[in-house]
Amino acid sequence: MQVMERENQTAGAQQSLRGKSAIVTGSTSGIGLGIARALTAAGANVMFNGFGSSPCINDLRRGLETSFDVKTAMSFADMSKPADIAEMIDAARTEFGQIDILINNAGIQHVEAIETFPVAKWDSIIAIDLTAAFHTIRAVVPEMKSRGWGRIVNIASAHGLVASPFKSAYVAAKHGIVGLTKTVALETAEHGITVNAICPGYVLTPLVAKQIPETAHARMLTEQQVIHDVLLHAQPTRQFVTTEEVGALTVFLCSPLAKSMTGTALPLEGGWTAQ
Ligand code: NAD
C-alpha cells in the first residue's frame, strides 16, 4: 500500500501543477521562457511577461496551449513600473481566476567599475531585479494566504551568494532578493506558502551574451578569454547551466512534494559556490 502511494505521488509530480495558475515575469526570453515552458508542461496555466514581438509570443503561446492543454496570457508590463505590475496581476486574476504560483525572474545586468557605474543603470537594476519582486509578492500573498496554498520562486543568481567585481548593482540586487526570499518565507510559513530562491550560475542567454563584450572591455580581455577564463572559470563543471535545468527545479519547488522547502537559496551553478 505504501509503495503504491509513493508511486502515485511520483506519477503525480509529472503533471503536478494541473489546474494551478502562474505568473512568470521576464518570460519572453532565456531562463524565464524555459521556466514558462516547464510549468505549462507540468499542467499549469501561465501568464507570460516581458518585451518582444507580439506575433512571436502569440505563436509560442498557441504552441504550448495545444501541446499541454493549458491556458496562457501575455502582459507587456514593465517591471520597473509599480502601476504596470499592478495591472499585470489584475490581468492574471481576470484571465485565470486566481494566482497560485509567482516566479520573479525578469532581470537586467550592467558590468562596469564602481567609479563610473551609471546612476541610472544602478536605479534600473535595483528596480527590475529587486523592487519588482517586492511589488509582485505583496500583491499575491493575501490571496495565497486565503487559500492556504502558494508557491513563490525568485530567480536570484550565484551572485546572490557570492560577488564578482564590476557588478555592484546586480550583486546588491541579487543578495537583496535572497534576503527578501527568507523574510517572506518566515512570514508565510504557516499558510501553506513556500518562498524560495534559485541561484543559477552562467546560462547562455541574451543577458549573458551581452555581458561578454562589456566584461572584455572592463577587464581588457578578448571575448574568448571572457568565456573561458572568466565565465566558465567560475564553474568547476566548465559548462553553462541550461534553461531546462532551471525550469525543472522550478517545477519541483512548485510541486506538492516540495511543501517543506521554504526560505532556501538553492545553488544551480556547476559547483561555483562550493569553492
Ligand atoms: P534574458 O535577457 O534572456 O531575459 C530577460 C527577460 O526579462 C526577457 O523576457 C525581457 O523581456 C524581460 N525584461 C527585461 N526587462 C524587463 C522589464 N523592465 N519589465 C519586464 N520584463 C523585462 O535574461 P536571462 O539570462 O534569461 O535572465 C533571467 C533572470 O535570470 C534574471 O533575473 C537574471 O538575473 C537571472 N540569472 C541569469 C543568469 C544567466 O547566466 N543568464 C544567471 C543567474 C541568474
mmCIF file of C-alpha atoms and ligand atoms in Angstrom:
data_model
loop_
_atom_site.group_PDB
_atom_site.id
_atom_site.type_symbol
_atom_site.label_atom_id
_atom_site.label_comp_id
_atom_site.label_asym_id
_atom_site.label_seq_id
_atom_site.Cartn_x
_atom_site.Cartn_y
_atom_site.Cartn_z
ATOM 1 C CA MET A 1 0.000 0.000 0.000
ATOM 2 C CA GLN A 2 2.776 2.396 0.983
ATOM 3 C CA VAL A 3 4.643 1.531 -2.234
ATOM 4 C CA MET A 4 1.524 2.311 -4.316
ATOM 5 C CA GLU A 5 1.064 5.630 -2.562
ATOM 6 C CA ARG A 6 4.677 6.519 -3.294
ATOM 7 C CA GLU A 7 4.275 5.578 -6.976
ATOM 8 C CA ASN A 8 1.145 7.713 -7.213
ATOM 9 C CA GLN A 9 2.965 10.651 -5.660
ATOM 10 C CA THR A 10 5.837 10.270 -8.135
ATOM 11 C CA ALA A 11 3.499 9.928 -11.122
ATOM 12 C CA GLY A 12 1.536 12.931 -9.827
ATOM 13 C CA ALA A 13 4.707 15.005 -9.893
ATOM 14 C CA GLN A 14 4.799 14.756 -13.726
ATOM 15 C CA GLN A 15 1.594 16.798 -14.133
ATOM 16 C CA SER A 16 1.568 18.038 -10.586
ATOM 17 C CA LEU A 17 0.546 21.599 -11.454
ATOM 18 C CA ARG A 18 -2.626 20.879 -13.459
ATOM 19 C CA GLY A 19 -5.255 23.479 -12.504
ATOM 20 C CA LYS A 20 -2.718 25.886 -10.978
ATOM 21 C CA SER A 21 -2.083 29.327 -12.477
ATOM 22 C CA ALA A 22 1.279 31.073 -12.622
ATOM 23 C CA ILE A 23 2.852 34.410 -13.500
ATOM 24 C CA VAL A 24 6.421 34.254 -14.835
ATOM 25 C CA THR A 25 7.998 37.700 -15.141
ATOM 26 C CA GLY A 26 10.532 38.151 -17.940
ATOM 27 C CA SER A 27 9.377 35.017 -19.758
ATOM 28 C CA THR A 28 9.788 36.120 -23.387
ATOM 29 C CA SER A 29 13.451 35.048 -23.415
ATOM 30 C CA GLY A 30 16.106 32.910 -21.749
ATOM 31 C CA ILE A 31 15.546 31.450 -18.285
ATOM 32 C CA GLY A 32 12.003 32.817 -17.853
ATOM 33 C CA LEU A 33 10.922 31.238 -21.136
ATOM 34 C CA GLY A 34 12.474 27.921 -20.027
ATOM 35 C CA ILE A 35 10.537 28.137 -16.757
ATOM 36 C CA ALA A 36 7.270 29.029 -18.525
ATOM 37 C CA ARG A 37 7.693 26.041 -20.868
ATOM 38 C CA ALA A 38 8.369 23.705 -17.920
ATOM 39 C CA LEU A 39 5.367 24.981 -15.942
ATOM 40 C CA THR A 40 2.985 24.529 -18.899
ATOM 41 C CA ALA A 41 4.408 21.029 -19.481
ATOM 42 C CA ALA A 42 3.560 20.316 -15.815
ATOM 43 C CA GLY A 43 -0.040 21.403 -16.494
ATOM 44 C CA ALA A 44 -0.033 24.990 -15.166
ATOM 45 C CA ASN A 45 -1.679 27.983 -16.865
ATOM 46 C CA VAL A 46 0.923 30.706 -17.400
ATOM 47 C CA MET A 47 0.837 34.477 -17.757
ATOM 48 C CA PHE A 48 3.876 35.468 -19.825
ATOM 49 C CA ASN A 49 5.544 38.829 -19.300
ATOM 50 C CA GLY A 50 8.403 40.748 -20.852
ATOM 51 C CA PHE A 51 9.317 42.562 -24.008
ATOM 52 C CA GLY A 52 9.311 41.198 -27.558
ATOM 53 C CA SER A 53 7.279 40.891 -30.722
ATOM 54 C CA SER A 54 3.600 40.024 -30.286
ATOM 55 C CA PRO A 55 3.377 37.603 -33.264
ATOM 56 C CA CYS A 56 6.358 35.535 -31.998
ATOM 57 C CA ILE A 57 4.992 35.425 -28.442
ATOM 58 C CA ASN A 58 1.500 34.541 -29.673
ATOM 59 C CA ASP A 59 2.855 31.663 -31.799
ATOM 60 C CA LEU A 60 4.788 30.377 -28.822
ATOM 61 C CA ARG A 61 1.718 30.575 -26.566
ATOM 62 C CA ARG A 62 -0.553 28.822 -29.063
ATOM 63 C CA GLY A 63 2.013 26.003 -29.379
ATOM 64 C CA LEU A 64 2.165 25.471 -25.605
ATOM 65 C CA GLU A 65 -1.628 25.688 -25.214
ATOM 66 C CA THR A 66 -2.101 22.993 -27.855
ATOM 67 C CA SER A 67 0.695 20.731 -26.624
ATOM 68 C CA PHE A 68 -0.221 20.802 -22.938
ATOM 69 C CA ASP A 69 -3.932 21.727 -22.870
ATOM 70 C CA VAL A 70 -3.345 24.811 -20.699
ATOM 71 C CA LYS A 71 -4.339 28.490 -20.843
ATOM 72 C CA THR A 72 -1.771 31.230 -21.374
ATOM 73 C CA ALA A 73 -1.879 35.028 -21.360
ATOM 74 C CA MET A 74 0.606 37.810 -22.044
ATOM 75 C CA SER A 75 1.414 41.075 -20.250
ATOM 76 C CA PHE A 76 3.887 43.642 -21.567
ATOM 77 C CA ALA A 77 4.088 45.232 -18.079
ATOM 78 C CA ASP A 78 7.380 46.982 -17.367
ATOM 79 C CA MET A 79 8.719 45.581 -14.092
ATOM 80 C CA SER A 80 10.333 48.910 -13.244
ATOM 81 C CA LYS A 81 6.841 50.466 -13.010
ATOM 82 C CA PRO A 82 4.669 49.610 -9.982
ATOM 83 C CA ALA A 83 1.454 50.639 -11.811
ATOM 84 C CA ASP A 84 2.278 48.222 -14.669
ATOM 85 C CA ILE A 85 2.923 45.448 -12.135
ATOM 86 C CA ALA A 86 -0.487 46.016 -10.512
ATOM 87 C CA GLU A 87 -2.164 45.842 -13.957
ATOM 88 C CA MET A 88 -0.355 42.569 -14.759
ATOM 89 C CA ILE A 89 -1.538 40.981 -11.504
ATOM 90 C CA ASP A 90 -5.142 42.114 -12.145
ATOM 91 C CA ALA A 91 -4.986 40.791 -15.712
ATOM 92 C CA ALA A 92 -3.773 37.375 -14.498
ATOM 93 C CA ARG A 93 -6.625 37.192 -11.964
ATOM 94 C CA THR A 94 -9.154 38.125 -14.643
ATOM 95 C CA GLU A 95 -7.719 35.568 -17.086
ATOM 96 C CA PHE A 96 -7.225 32.603 -14.719
ATOM 97 C CA GLY A 97 -9.418 33.389 -11.689
ATOM 98 C CA GLN A 98 -6.519 33.100 -9.251
ATOM 99 C CA ILE A 99 -2.734 33.207 -8.938
ATOM 100 C CA ASP A 100 -1.190 30.163 -7.261
ATOM 101 C CA ILE A 101 2.419 30.479 -8.421
ATOM 102 C CA LEU A 102 4.600 33.561 -8.805
ATOM 103 C CA ILE A 103 8.007 33.391 -10.479
ATOM 104 C CA ASN A 104 10.039 36.598 -10.192
ATOM 105 C CA ASN A 105 12.538 36.211 -12.991
ATOM 106 C CA ALA A 106 12.784 39.462 -15.004
ATOM 107 C CA GLY A 107 16.247 40.890 -14.697
ATOM 108 C CA ILE A 108 18.863 43.051 -16.348
ATOM 109 C CA GLN A 109 22.610 43.460 -15.877
ATOM 110 C CA HIS A 110 25.328 46.063 -16.390
ATOM 111 C CA VAL A 111 29.065 45.450 -15.978
ATOM 112 C CA GLU A 112 31.240 48.439 -15.098
ATOM 113 C CA ALA A 113 33.627 49.620 -12.389
ATOM 114 C CA ILE A 114 32.001 51.328 -9.388
ATOM 115 C CA GLU A 115 33.638 54.727 -10.061
ATOM 116 C CA THR A 116 31.940 55.104 -13.434
ATOM 117 C CA PHE A 117 28.869 52.889 -12.868
ATOM 118 C CA PRO A 118 25.974 54.966 -14.283
ATOM 119 C CA VAL A 119 23.464 56.049 -11.622
ATOM 120 C CA ALA A 120 20.557 55.384 -13.993
ATOM 121 C CA LYS A 121 21.761 51.772 -14.511
ATOM 122 C CA TRP A 122 22.003 51.268 -10.735
ATOM 123 C CA ASP A 123 18.419 52.528 -10.338
ATOM 124 C CA SER A 124 17.056 50.319 -13.153
ATOM 125 C CA ILE A 125 18.802 47.185 -11.912
ATOM 126 C CA ILE A 126 17.576 47.653 -8.346
ATOM 127 C CA ALA A 127 14.041 48.392 -9.654
ATOM 128 C CA ILE A 128 13.763 45.421 -12.007
ATOM 129 C CA ASP A 129 15.921 42.780 -10.276
ATOM 130 C CA LEU A 130 14.788 43.507 -6.696
ATOM 131 C CA THR A 131 11.972 46.029 -6.114
ATOM 132 C CA ALA A 132 9.651 44.437 -8.724
ATOM 133 C CA ALA A 133 9.607 41.255 -6.627
ATOM 134 C CA PHE A 134 8.539 43.263 -3.563
ATOM 135 C CA HIS A 135 5.570 44.619 -5.537
ATOM 136 C CA THR A 136 4.508 41.285 -7.058
ATOM 137 C CA ILE A 137 4.891 39.343 -3.795
ATOM 138 C CA ARG A 138 2.904 41.785 -1.667
ATOM 139 C CA ALA A 139 0.127 41.753 -4.301
ATOM 140 C CA VAL A 140 -0.292 37.949 -4.371
ATOM 141 C CA VAL A 141 0.379 36.896 -0.765
ATOM 142 C CA PRO A 142 -3.109 37.839 0.556
ATOM 143 C CA GLU A 143 -4.935 35.555 -1.909
ATOM 144 C CA MET A 144 -2.392 32.741 -1.395
ATOM 145 C CA LYS A 145 -2.912 33.038 2.385
ATOM 146 C CA SER A 146 -6.691 32.977 1.972
ATOM 147 C CA ARG A 147 -6.472 29.687 0.001
ATOM 148 C CA GLY A 148 -3.728 28.221 2.226
ATOM 149 C CA TRP A 149 -1.523 27.397 -0.780
ATOM 150 C CA GLY A 150 1.055 29.284 -2.785
ATOM 151 C CA ARG A 151 4.452 28.975 -4.387
ATOM 152 C CA ILE A 152 6.875 31.866 -4.926
ATOM 153 C CA VAL A 153 10.195 31.295 -6.682
ATOM 154 C CA ASN A 154 12.659 34.149 -7.072
ATOM 155 C CA ILE A 155 15.351 33.741 -9.697
ATOM 156 C CA ALA A 156 18.370 35.144 -7.892
ATOM 157 C CA SER A 157 21.840 34.114 -9.075
ATOM 158 C CA ALA A 158 25.116 32.682 -7.840
ATOM 159 C CA HIS A 159 25.683 36.432 -7.439
ATOM 160 C CA GLY A 160 23.050 36.291 -4.691
ATOM 161 C CA LEU A 161 25.542 34.206 -2.713
ATOM 162 C CA VAL A 162 28.970 35.494 -3.785
ATOM 163 C CA ALA A 163 30.266 38.624 -5.528
ATOM 164 C CA SER A 164 32.269 39.331 -8.692
ATOM 165 C CA PRO A 165 33.934 42.645 -9.493
ATOM 166 C CA PHE A 166 32.236 45.222 -11.772
ATOM 167 C CA LYS A 167 28.690 44.027 -10.945
ATOM 168 C CA SER A 168 27.871 46.228 -7.944
ATOM 169 C CA ALA A 169 24.177 46.829 -8.697
ATOM 170 C CA TYR A 170 23.465 43.243 -9.800
ATOM 171 C CA VAL A 171 25.216 41.646 -6.813
ATOM 172 C CA ALA A 172 23.454 44.058 -4.435
ATOM 173 C CA ALA A 173 20.050 43.310 -6.019
ATOM 174 C CA LYS A 174 20.607 39.534 -6.025
ATOM 175 C CA HIS A 175 21.806 39.447 -2.404
ATOM 176 C CA GLY A 176 18.739 41.572 -1.645
ATOM 177 C CA ILE A 177 16.328 39.137 -3.268
ATOM 178 C CA VAL A 178 17.810 36.275 -1.243
ATOM 179 C CA GLY A 179 17.059 38.304 1.905
ATOM 180 C CA LEU A 180 13.535 39.089 0.670
ATOM 181 C CA THR A 181 13.004 35.368 -0.027
ATOM 182 C CA LYS A 182 13.968 34.346 3.519
ATOM 183 C CA THR A 183 11.865 37.082 5.146
ATOM 184 C CA VAL A 184 8.656 36.347 3.223
ATOM 185 C CA ALA A 185 9.200 32.597 3.738
ATOM 186 C CA LEU A 186 9.128 33.166 7.506
ATOM 187 C CA GLU A 187 6.049 35.400 7.274
ATOM 188 C CA THR A 188 4.071 32.865 5.204
ATOM 189 C CA ALA A 189 5.346 29.519 6.532
ATOM 190 C CA GLU A 190 2.149 28.686 8.452
ATOM 191 C CA HIS A 191 -0.098 29.437 5.457
ATOM 192 C CA GLY A 192 0.867 26.652 3.018
ATOM 193 C CA ILE A 193 3.040 29.073 1.034
ATOM 194 C CA THR A 194 6.678 28.406 0.176
ATOM 195 C CA VAL A 195 9.152 31.058 -0.951
ATOM 196 C CA ASN A 196 12.496 30.009 -2.413
ATOM 197 C CA ALA A 197 15.298 31.463 -4.493
ATOM 198 C CA ILE A 198 17.169 29.655 -7.256
ATOM 199 C CA CYS A 199 20.771 30.780 -7.725
ATOM 200 C CA PRO A 200 21.876 29.810 -11.236
ATOM 201 C CA GLY A 201 25.426 30.078 -12.483
ATOM 202 C CA TYR A 202 26.016 31.204 -16.068
ATOM 203 C CA VAL A 203 23.277 30.283 -18.543
ATOM 204 C CA LEU A 204 23.990 31.267 -22.151
ATOM 205 C CA THR A 205 21.023 33.614 -22.683
ATOM 206 C CA PRO A 206 20.889 37.084 -24.330
ATOM 207 C CA LEU A 207 21.648 38.620 -20.878
ATOM 208 C CA VAL A 208 24.981 36.775 -20.690
ATOM 209 C CA ALA A 209 25.809 37.202 -24.390
ATOM 210 C CA LYS A 210 25.568 40.994 -23.845
ATOM 211 C CA GLN A 211 27.948 40.852 -20.857
ATOM 212 C CA ILE A 212 30.734 39.230 -22.871
ATOM 213 C CA PRO A 213 31.840 42.403 -24.730
ATOM 214 C CA GLU A 214 31.183 44.564 -21.619
ATOM 215 C CA THR A 215 33.373 42.310 -19.455
ATOM 216 C CA ALA A 216 36.026 42.157 -22.192
ATOM 217 C CA HIS A 217 36.138 45.953 -22.081
ATOM 218 C CA ALA A 218 36.118 46.217 -18.249
ATOM 219 C CA ARG A 219 38.860 43.580 -17.807
ATOM 220 C CA MET A 220 40.819 44.322 -21.014
ATOM 221 C CA LEU A 221 40.417 40.756 -22.345
ATOM 222 C CA THR A 222 39.264 39.216 -25.632
ATOM 223 C CA GLU A 223 35.701 37.832 -25.800
ATOM 224 C CA GLN A 224 37.031 34.240 -25.985
ATOM 225 C CA GLN A 225 39.076 34.897 -22.855
ATOM 226 C CA VAL A 226 35.955 36.182 -21.105
ATOM 227 C CA ILE A 227 34.022 32.972 -21.925
ATOM 228 C CA HIS A 228 36.787 30.573 -20.863
ATOM 229 C CA ASP A 229 38.795 32.490 -18.256
ATOM 230 C CA VAL A 230 36.006 34.474 -16.534
ATOM 231 C CA LEU A 231 32.542 32.948 -17.050
ATOM 232 C CA LEU A 232 33.242 29.223 -17.222
ATOM 233 C CA HIS A 233 36.277 29.583 -14.978
ATOM 234 C CA ALA A 234 33.818 30.322 -12.157
ATOM 235 C CA GLN A 235 32.032 26.989 -12.714
ATOM 236 C CA PRO A 236 34.012 23.823 -11.905
ATOM 237 C CA THR A 237 31.881 21.869 -14.431
ATOM 238 C CA ARG A 238 33.206 24.296 -17.138
ATOM 239 C CA GLN A 239 29.753 24.121 -18.725
ATOM 240 C CA PHE A 240 26.907 26.591 -18.963
ATOM 241 C CA VAL A 241 23.790 25.746 -16.923
ATOM 242 C CA THR A 242 20.736 25.226 -19.185
ATOM 243 C CA THR A 243 17.298 26.838 -19.073
ATOM 244 C CA GLU A 244 15.805 23.315 -18.877
ATOM 245 C CA GLU A 245 17.647 22.680 -15.610
ATOM 246 C CA VAL A 246 16.279 25.888 -14.076
ATOM 247 C CA GLY A 247 12.774 25.026 -15.370
ATOM 248 C CA ALA A 248 12.887 21.527 -13.836
ATOM 249 C CA LEU A 249 13.992 22.816 -10.422
ATOM 250 C CA THR A 250 11.248 25.459 -10.519
ATOM 251 C CA VAL A 251 8.595 22.827 -11.273
ATOM 252 C CA PHE A 252 9.837 20.746 -8.345
ATOM 253 C CA LEU A 253 9.714 23.741 -5.985
ATOM 254 C CA CYS A 254 6.132 24.409 -7.118
ATOM 255 C CA SER A 255 5.048 20.789 -6.679
ATOM 256 C CA PRO A 256 3.131 19.449 -3.664
ATOM 257 C CA LEU A 257 6.187 17.350 -2.721
ATOM 258 C CA ALA A 258 8.265 20.496 -2.077
ATOM 259 C CA LYS A 259 5.936 21.780 0.649
ATOM 260 C CA SER A 260 8.642 21.607 3.344
ATOM 261 C CA MET A 261 11.233 23.532 1.336
ATOM 262 C CA THR A 262 10.972 27.213 2.110
ATOM 263 C CA GLY A 263 13.339 30.118 2.702
ATOM 264 C CA THR A 264 16.124 28.453 0.719
ATOM 265 C CA ALA A 265 18.604 29.897 -1.783
ATOM 266 C CA LEU A 266 19.431 26.921 -3.980
ATOM 267 C CA PRO A 267 22.701 26.971 -5.948
ATOM 268 C CA LEU A 268 22.403 25.618 -9.522
ATOM 269 C CA GLU A 269 25.837 26.707 -10.664
ATOM 270 C CA GLY A 270 28.113 23.778 -11.502
ATOM 271 C CA GLY A 271 29.876 23.942 -8.122
ATOM 272 C CA TRP A 272 30.783 27.668 -8.304
ATOM 273 C CA THR A 273 29.955 28.496 -4.672
ATOM 274 C CA ALA A 274 31.497 25.275 -3.305
ATOM 275 C CA GLN A 275 34.984 26.656 -3.959
HETATM 276 P P1 NAD B 1 17.234 37.483 -20.803
HETATM 277 O O1 NAD B 1 17.798 38.812 -21.148
HETATM 278 O O2 NAD B 1 17.371 36.362 -21.756
HETATM 279 O O3 NAD B 1 15.690 37.618 -20.433
HETATM 280 C C1 NAD B 1 15.227 38.657 -19.598
HETATM 281 C C2 NAD B 1 13.725 38.695 -19.645
HETATM 282 O O4 NAD B 1 13.302 39.778 -18.799
HETATM 283 C C3 NAD B 1 13.166 38.994 -21.043
HETATM 284 O O5 NAD B 1 11.935 38.318 -21.188
HETATM 285 C C4 NAD B 1 12.944 40.505 -21.015
HETATM 286 O O6 NAD B 1 11.959 40.941 -21.930
HETATM 287 C C5 NAD B 1 12.488 40.662 -19.565
HETATM 288 N N1 NAD B 1 12.661 42.011 -19.058
HETATM 289 C C6 NAD B 1 13.764 42.781 -19.029
HETATM 290 N N2 NAD B 1 13.496 43.983 -18.508
HETATM 291 C C7 NAD B 1 12.174 43.959 -18.179
HETATM 292 C C8 NAD B 1 11.290 44.903 -17.604
HETATM 293 N N3 NAD B 1 11.689 46.131 -17.260
HETATM 294 N N4 NAD B 1 10.000 44.530 -17.442
HETATM 295 C C9 NAD B 1 9.565 43.311 -17.816
HETATM 296 N N5 NAD B 1 10.368 42.379 -18.362
HETATM 297 C C10 NAD B 1 11.640 42.706 -18.538
HETATM 298 O O7 NAD B 1 17.890 37.124 -19.373
HETATM 299 P P2 NAD B 1 18.098 35.738 -18.601
HETATM 300 O O8 NAD B 1 19.535 35.400 -18.654
HETATM 301 O O9 NAD B 1 17.084 34.743 -19.028
HETATM 302 O O10 NAD B 1 17.827 36.229 -17.112
HETATM 303 C C11 NAD B 1 16.611 35.955 -16.438
HETATM 304 C C12 NAD B 1 16.853 36.068 -14.944
HETATM 305 O O11 NAD B 1 17.818 35.078 -14.549
HETATM 306 C C13 NAD B 1 17.403 37.411 -14.485
HETATM 307 O O12 NAD B 1 16.835 37.779 -13.251
HETATM 308 C C14 NAD B 1 18.880 37.129 -14.319
HETATM 309 O O13 NAD B 1 19.481 37.983 -13.394
HETATM 310 C C15 NAD B 1 18.829 35.699 -13.806
HETATM 311 N N6 NAD B 1 20.086 34.967 -13.982
HETATM 312 C C16 NAD B 1 20.618 34.803 -15.231
HETATM 313 C C17 NAD B 1 21.796 34.088 -15.354
HETATM 314 C C18 NAD B 1 22.435 33.832 -16.698
HETATM 315 O O14 NAD B 1 23.585 33.383 -16.704
HETATM 316 N N7 NAD B 1 21.763 34.058 -17.806
HETATM 317 C C19 NAD B 1 22.415 33.563 -14.227
HETATM 318 C C20 NAD B 1 21.853 33.767 -12.981
HETATM 319 C C21 NAD B 1 20.673 34.480 -12.883
#
